[in-house]
Amino acid sequence: MINKNMLMVTRNLSKDKQFTNNDVKPLVVMFPWLLARKKHVFKYYDIYLSRGYDVLSVSITPWQFFWPITGTQVVASDLVDYLYNCSRQTFFVHGFSVGAYLWGECLVKLNSDLAKYSMMMSKIKGQIWDSAADITETSKGLPQAMFPRNAFLKSTMEKYVDYHLRTFYDTATQHYLRASQLFHTTPVRAPSLVFVSKNDPIGSVIANIKAKESWDSMGMKVYWKCWEKSRHVSHLMLHRDEYLAALHSFLDSVENELQQNIVKKVSSLGV
């Protein structure tokens, strides 16, 4: 554990690949959904560990979400500082639900000094977004995450979230909006894979299409996997074969492109 919000998960042996040292091993920065259970998140860790990657899991609490200046932005700053000083050469980002907001806060910091962080951002080779939730879905997503089986508390929390967004604009809402803006106009132009379903009210297909259209307009490669029916952050469980096929195909394509670029670079040097 790096700190209370950041956990490094690694495995020395890989079933499929061997990397000679930790600097070479790709690092997946994973943003789990709010209040995610370890046994559920570990299923995603295993996918990457089996490929020989390491995983850096970064999470926030509901309190940190509600009060971003002293909460989420501190976590985002710690993460950016860690990645900036990290010797890894390849990063991937994999976010779920409100994890998209946490990454948005990271992008706010990166965007504040593009010259400083350009080298770090160039190491990000791929992004995976699963059920990404925008600010427009906050009042639905947060109560569902906190009280999935209690209708009364869920309804009460929905009313509070709406109140919170209206009342605390300066200390909360404006920061959510800025993070959302940076998520859509990201300075990180690495290819993205989006998992979404048409019946998900939290990570809505409409909000995800808006993000995709924005990324398309910037020339980013965007791979899209949309189901007619699924469940928020449960696509792997409900559509395992399709999910894994799309994810591994995406990762393989990124790895192949990286390998081709290395070959071209070596050839240009006459080695």
C-alpha positions as a Python dict, from the first residue, in 0.01 Angstrom:
ca = {
    (1, 'M'): (0, 0, 0),
    (2, 'I'): (142, 338, -104),
    (3, 'N'): (-109, 537, 101),
    (4, 'K'): (-470, 500, 214),
    (5, 'N'): (-598, 570, -139),
    (6, 'M'): (-332, 399, -353),
    (7, 'L'): (-258, 27, -360),
    (8, 'M'): (7, -142, -577),
    (9, 'V'): (-79, -495, -689),
    (10, 'T'): (195, -702, -852),
    (11, 'R'): (280, -1060, -934),
    (12, 'N'): (634, -1179, -1003),
    (13, 'L'): (538, -1454, -1245),
    (14, 'S'): (313, -1417, -1548),
    (15, 'K'): (133, -1696, -1728),
    (16, 'D'): (175, -1529, -2066),
    (17, 'K'): (465, -1284, -2054),
    (18, 'Q'): (789, -1222, -1873),
    (19, 'F'): (931, -874, -1824),
    (20, 'T'): (1295, -843, -1727),
    (21, 'N'): (1245, -565, -1472),
    (22, 'N'): (978, -347, -1318),
    (23, 'D'): (1069, -47, -1534),
    (24, 'V'): (959, -243, -1842),
    (25, 'K'): (640, -391, -1695),
    (26, 'P'): (334, -187, -1800),
    (27, 'L'): (147, -25, -1514),
    (28, 'V'): (-232, -9, -1515),
    (29, 'V'): (-372, 278, -1313),
    (30, 'M'): (-714, 152, -1210),
    (31, 'F'): (-995, 367, -1070),
    (32, 'P'): (-1257, 134, -913),
    (33, 'W'): (-1618, 238, -869),
    (34, 'L'): (-1719, 399, -541),
    (35, 'L'): (-1719, 159, -244),
    (36, 'A'): (-1614, -131, -466),
    (37, 'R'): (-1561, -462, -284),
    (38, 'K'): (-1213, -609, -304),
    (39, 'K'): (-1337, -948, -426),
    (40, 'H'): (-1500, -778, -726),
    (41, 'V'): (-1208, -551, -812),
    (42, 'F'): (-958, -838, -788),
    (43, 'K'): (-1125, -1000, -1090),
    (44, 'Y'): (-1000, -705, -1295),
    (45, 'Y'): (-657, -709, -1131),
    (46, 'D'): (-617, -1072, -1237),
    (47, 'I'): (-678, -987, -1603),
    (48, 'Y'): (-379, -755, -1606),
    (49, 'L'): (-160, -961, -1373),
    (50, 'S'): (-201, -1257, -1610),
    (51, 'R'): (-57, -1039, -1888),
    (52, 'G'): (244, -953, -1675),
    (53, 'Y'): (129, -601, -1590),
    (54, 'D'): (123, -438, -1248),
    (55, 'V'): (-184, -256, -1121),
    (56, 'L'): (-197, 65, -920),
    (57, 'S'): (-547, 88, -772),
    (58, 'V'): (-660, 439, -677),
    (59, 'S'): (-989, 497, -496),
    (60, 'I'): (-1179, 771, -318),
    (61, 'T'): (-1439, 773, -41),
    (62, 'P'): (-1782, 938, -64),
    (63, 'W'): (-1654, 1214, 167),
    (64, 'Q'): (-1361, 1280, -65),
    (65, 'F'): (-1603, 1299, -356),
    (66, 'F'): (-1834, 1544, -180),
    (67, 'W'): (-1550, 1778, -80),
    (68, 'P'): (-1307, 1773, -374),
    (69, 'I'): (-1073, 2052, -261),
    (70, 'T'): (-963, 1860, 48),
    (71, 'G'): (-1061, 1519, -90),
    (72, 'T'): (-1048, 1406, -452),
    (73, 'Q'): (-807, 1678, -564),
    (74, 'V'): (-556, 1573, -298),
    (75, 'V'): (-576, 1211, -416),
    (76, 'A'): (-541, 1323, -779),
    (77, 'S'): (-239, 1537, -693),
    (78, 'D'): (-72, 1249, -508),
    (79, 'L'): (-131, 1020, -806),
    (80, 'V'): (4, 1265, -1064),
    (81, 'D'): (313, 1323, -851),
    (82, 'Y'): (365, 948, -819),
    (83, 'L'): (335, 889, -1194),
    (84, 'Y'): (556, 1187, -1273),
    (85, 'N'): (836, 1037, -1065),
    (86, 'C'): (769, 679, -1177),
    (87, 'S'): (1031, 511, -1395),
    (88, 'R'): (778, 298, -1586),
    (89, 'Q'): (773, 347, -1961),
    (90, 'T'): (416, 238, -2029),
    (91, 'F'): (94, 329, -1847),
    (92, 'F'): (-265, 226, -1907),
    (93, 'V'): (-569, 382, -1741),
    (94, 'H'): (-876, 172, -1657),
    (95, 'G'): (-1163, 351, -1485),
    (96, 'F'): (-1510, 257, -1367),
    (97, 'S'): (-1810, 481, -1299),
    (98, 'V'): (-1708, 775, -1075),
    (99, 'G'): (-1346, 680, -1142),
    (100, 'A'): (-1386, 890, -1455),
    (101, 'Y'): (-1431, 1194, -1229),
    (102, 'L'): (-1115, 1113, -1033),
    (103, 'W'): (-924, 1089, -1360),
    (104, 'G'): (-1081, 1420, -1464),
    (105, 'E'): (-929, 1583, -1156),
    (106, 'C'): (-593, 1432, -1256),
    (107, 'L'): (-637, 1585, -1601),
    (108, 'V'): (-706, 1925, -1444),
    (109, 'K'): (-366, 1910, -1276),
    (110, 'L'): (-192, 1780, -1590),
    (111, 'N'): (-352, 2055, -1798),
    (112, 'S'): (-223, 2321, -1556),
    (113, 'D'): (137, 2256, -1670),
    (114, 'L'): (146, 2069, -2000),
    (115, 'A'): (516, 2134, -2052),
    (116, 'K'): (605, 1972, -1722),
    (117, 'Y'): (380, 1669, -1765),
    (118, 'S'): (413, 1610, -2142),
    (119, 'M'): (666, 1328, -2102),
    (120, 'M'): (453, 1155, -1839),
    (121, 'M'): (139, 1183, -2053),
    (122, 'S'): (322, 1038, -2354),
    (123, 'K'): (373, 719, -2152),
    (124, 'I'): (-4, 666, -2130),
    (125, 'K'): (-66, 429, -2419),
    (126, 'G'): (-426, 323, -2367),
    (127, 'Q'): (-744, 408, -2175),
    (128, 'I'): (-1033, 180, -2082),
    (129, 'W'): (-1359, 329, -1953),
    (130, 'D'): (-1622, 98, -1808),
    (131, 'S'): (-1962, 252, -1724),
    (132, 'A'): (-1805, 599, -1699),
    (133, 'A'): (-2038, 832, -1505),
    (134, 'D'): (-2053, 1205, -1577),
    (135, 'I'): (-2163, 1486, -1344),
    (136, 'T'): (-2515, 1458, -1490),
    (137, 'E'): (-2548, 1110, -1337),
    (138, 'T'): (-2409, 1196, -992),
    (139, 'S'): (-2743, 1205, -813),
    (140, 'K'): (-2820, 855, -943),
    (141, 'G'): (-2480, 691, -920),
    (142, 'L'): (-2368, 797, -575),
    (143, 'P'): (-2682, 684, -386),
    (144, 'Q'): (-2684, 354, -576),
    (145, 'A'): (-2323, 289, -480),
    (146, 'M'): (-2380, 378, -115),
    (147, 'F'): (-2720, 214, -56),
    (148, 'P'): (-2780, -45, -332),
    (149, 'R'): (-3039, -242, -130),
    (150, 'N'): (-3211, 28, 73),
    (151, 'A'): (-3469, 222, -129),
    (152, 'F'): (-3541, 473, 148),
    (153, 'L'): (-3178, 567, 211),
    (154, 'K'): (-3112, 572, -163),
    (155, 'S'): (-3397, 818, -218),
    (156, 'T'): (-3281, 1031, 75),
    (157, 'M'): (-2926, 1042, -60),
    (158, 'E'): (-3050, 1138, -409),
    (159, 'K'): (-3222, 1442, -255),
    (160, 'Y'): (-2910, 1531, -59),
    (161, 'V'): (-2685, 1505, -367),
    (162, 'D'): (-2916, 1738, -558),
    (163, 'Y'): (-2905, 1978, -264),
    (164, 'H'): (-2526, 1948, -241),
    (165, 'L'): (-2480, 2033, -610),
    (166, 'R'): (-2706, 2338, -582),
    (167, 'T'): (-2568, 2469, -253),
    (168, 'F'): (-2194, 2409, -270),
    (169, 'Y'): (-2110, 2538, -615),
    (170, 'D'): (-1782, 2707, -521),
    (171, 'T'): (-1647, 2423, -306),
    (172, 'A'): (-1779, 2128, -505),
    (173, 'T'): (-1995, 2164, -817),
    (174, 'Q'): (-1764, 2389, -1018),
    (175, 'H'): (-1485, 2138, -965),
    (176, 'Y'): (-1703, 1851, -1088),
    (177, 'L'): (-1784, 2054, -1399),
    (178, 'R'): (-1420, 2140, -1466),
    (179, 'A'): (-1314, 1776, -1425),
    (180, 'S'): (-1592, 1670, -1663),
    (181, 'Q'): (-1478, 1929, -1917),
    (182, 'L'): (-1120, 1798, -1904),
    (183, 'F'): (-1243, 1439, -1933),
    (184, 'H'): (-1410, 1537, -2262),
    (185, 'T'): (-1127, 1759, -2393),
    (186, 'T'): (-845, 1550, -2252),
    (187, 'P'): (-480, 1639, -2315),
    (188, 'V'): (-409, 1263, -2306),
    (189, 'R'): (-476, 1143, -2660),
    (190, 'A'): (-406, 772, -2613),
    (191, 'P'): (-652, 527, -2775),
    (192, 'S'): (-961, 452, -2567),
    (193, 'L'): (-1189, 153, -2527),
    (194, 'V'): (-1538, 229, -2395),
    (195, 'F'): (-1771, -26, -2235),
    (196, 'V'): (-2131, 87, -2193),
    (197, 'S'): (-2491, -38, -2208),
    (198, 'K'): (-2805, 131, -2332),
    (199, 'N'): (-3002, 57, -2013),
    (200, 'D'): (-2746, 194, -1764),
    (201, 'P'): (-2891, 507, -1597),
    (202, 'I'): (-2566, 584, -1413),
    (203, 'G'): (-2301, 553, -1682),
    (204, 'S'): (-2548, 654, -1950),
    (205, 'V'): (-2491, 580, -2317),
    (206, 'I'): (-2583, 942, -2400),
    (207, 'A'): (-2310, 1085, -2177),
    (208, 'N'): (-2056, 834, -2308),
    (209, 'I'): (-2147, 912, -2669),
    (210, 'K'): (-2077, 1281, -2600),
    (211, 'A'): (-1733, 1191, -2469),
    (212, 'K'): (-1669, 966, -2769),
    (213, 'E'): (-1773, 1237, -3014),
    (214, 'S'): (-1541, 1484, -2845),
    (215, 'W'): (-1250, 1239, -2861),
    (216, 'D'): (-1330, 1154, -3224),
    (217, 'S'): (-1316, 1524, -3312),
    (218, 'M'): (-963, 1541, -3167),
    (219, 'G'): (-843, 1250, -3378),
    (220, 'M'): (-828, 995, -3097),
    (221, 'K'): (-884, 629, -3171),
    (222, 'V'): (-1197, 521, -2985),
    (223, 'Y'): (-1313, 160, -2965),
    (224, 'W'): (-1676, 116, -2863),
    (225, 'K'): (-1849, -181, -2703),
    (226, 'C'): (-2216, -124, -2623),
    (227, 'W'): (-2468, -380, -2503),
    (228, 'E'): (-2844, -347, -2531),
    (229, 'K'): (-2886, -477, -2177),
    (230, 'S'): (-2629, -505, -1901),
    (231, 'R'): (-2569, -354, -1559),
    (232, 'H'): (-2356, -72, -1423),
    (233, 'V'): (-1994, -189, -1372),
    (234, 'S'): (-2111, -549, -1424),
    (235, 'H'): (-2035, -599, -1793),
    (236, 'L'): (-1752, -842, -1719),
    (237, 'M'): (-1980, -1056, -1505),
    (238, 'L'): (-2274, -1055, -1748),
    (239, 'H'): (-2084, -1063, -2079),
    (240, 'R'): (-1751, -1214, -1981),
    (241, 'D'): (-1640, -1358, -2316),
    (242, 'E'): (-1727, -1045, -2514),
    (243, 'Y'): (-1571, -820, -2251),
    (244, 'L'): (-1244, -1010, -2237),
    (245, 'A'): (-1224, -1044, -2615),
    (246, 'A'): (-1264, -669, -2661),
    (247, 'L'): (-1020, -583, -2381),
    (248, 'H'): (-745, -823, -2489),
    (249, 'S'): (-785, -722, -2853),
    (250, 'F'): (-742, -358, -2751),
    (251, 'L'): (-438, -427, -2535),
    (252, 'D'): (-282, -645, -2806),
    (253, 'S'): (-329, -374, -3068),
    (254, 'V'): (-163, -116, -2843),
    (255, 'E'): (127, -351, -2765),
    (256, 'N'): (175, -435, -3134),
    (257, 'E'): (185, -68, -3227),
    (258, 'L'): (440, 0, -2954),
    (259, 'Q'): (656, -287, -3080),
    (260, 'Q'): (635, -161, -3439),
    (261, 'N'): (740, 186, -3327),
    (262, 'I'): (1043, 41, -3148),
    (263, 'V'): (1143, -153, -3461),
    (264, 'K'): (1109, 160, -3675),
    (265, 'K'): (1316, 362, -3432),
    (266, 'V'): (1592, 101, -3423),
    (267, 'S'): (1588, 77, -3804),
    (268, 'S'): (1617, 454, -3842),
    (269, 'L'): (1927, 447, -3623),
    (270, 'G'): (2082, 186, -3848),
    (271, 'V'): (2119, -64, -3567),
}
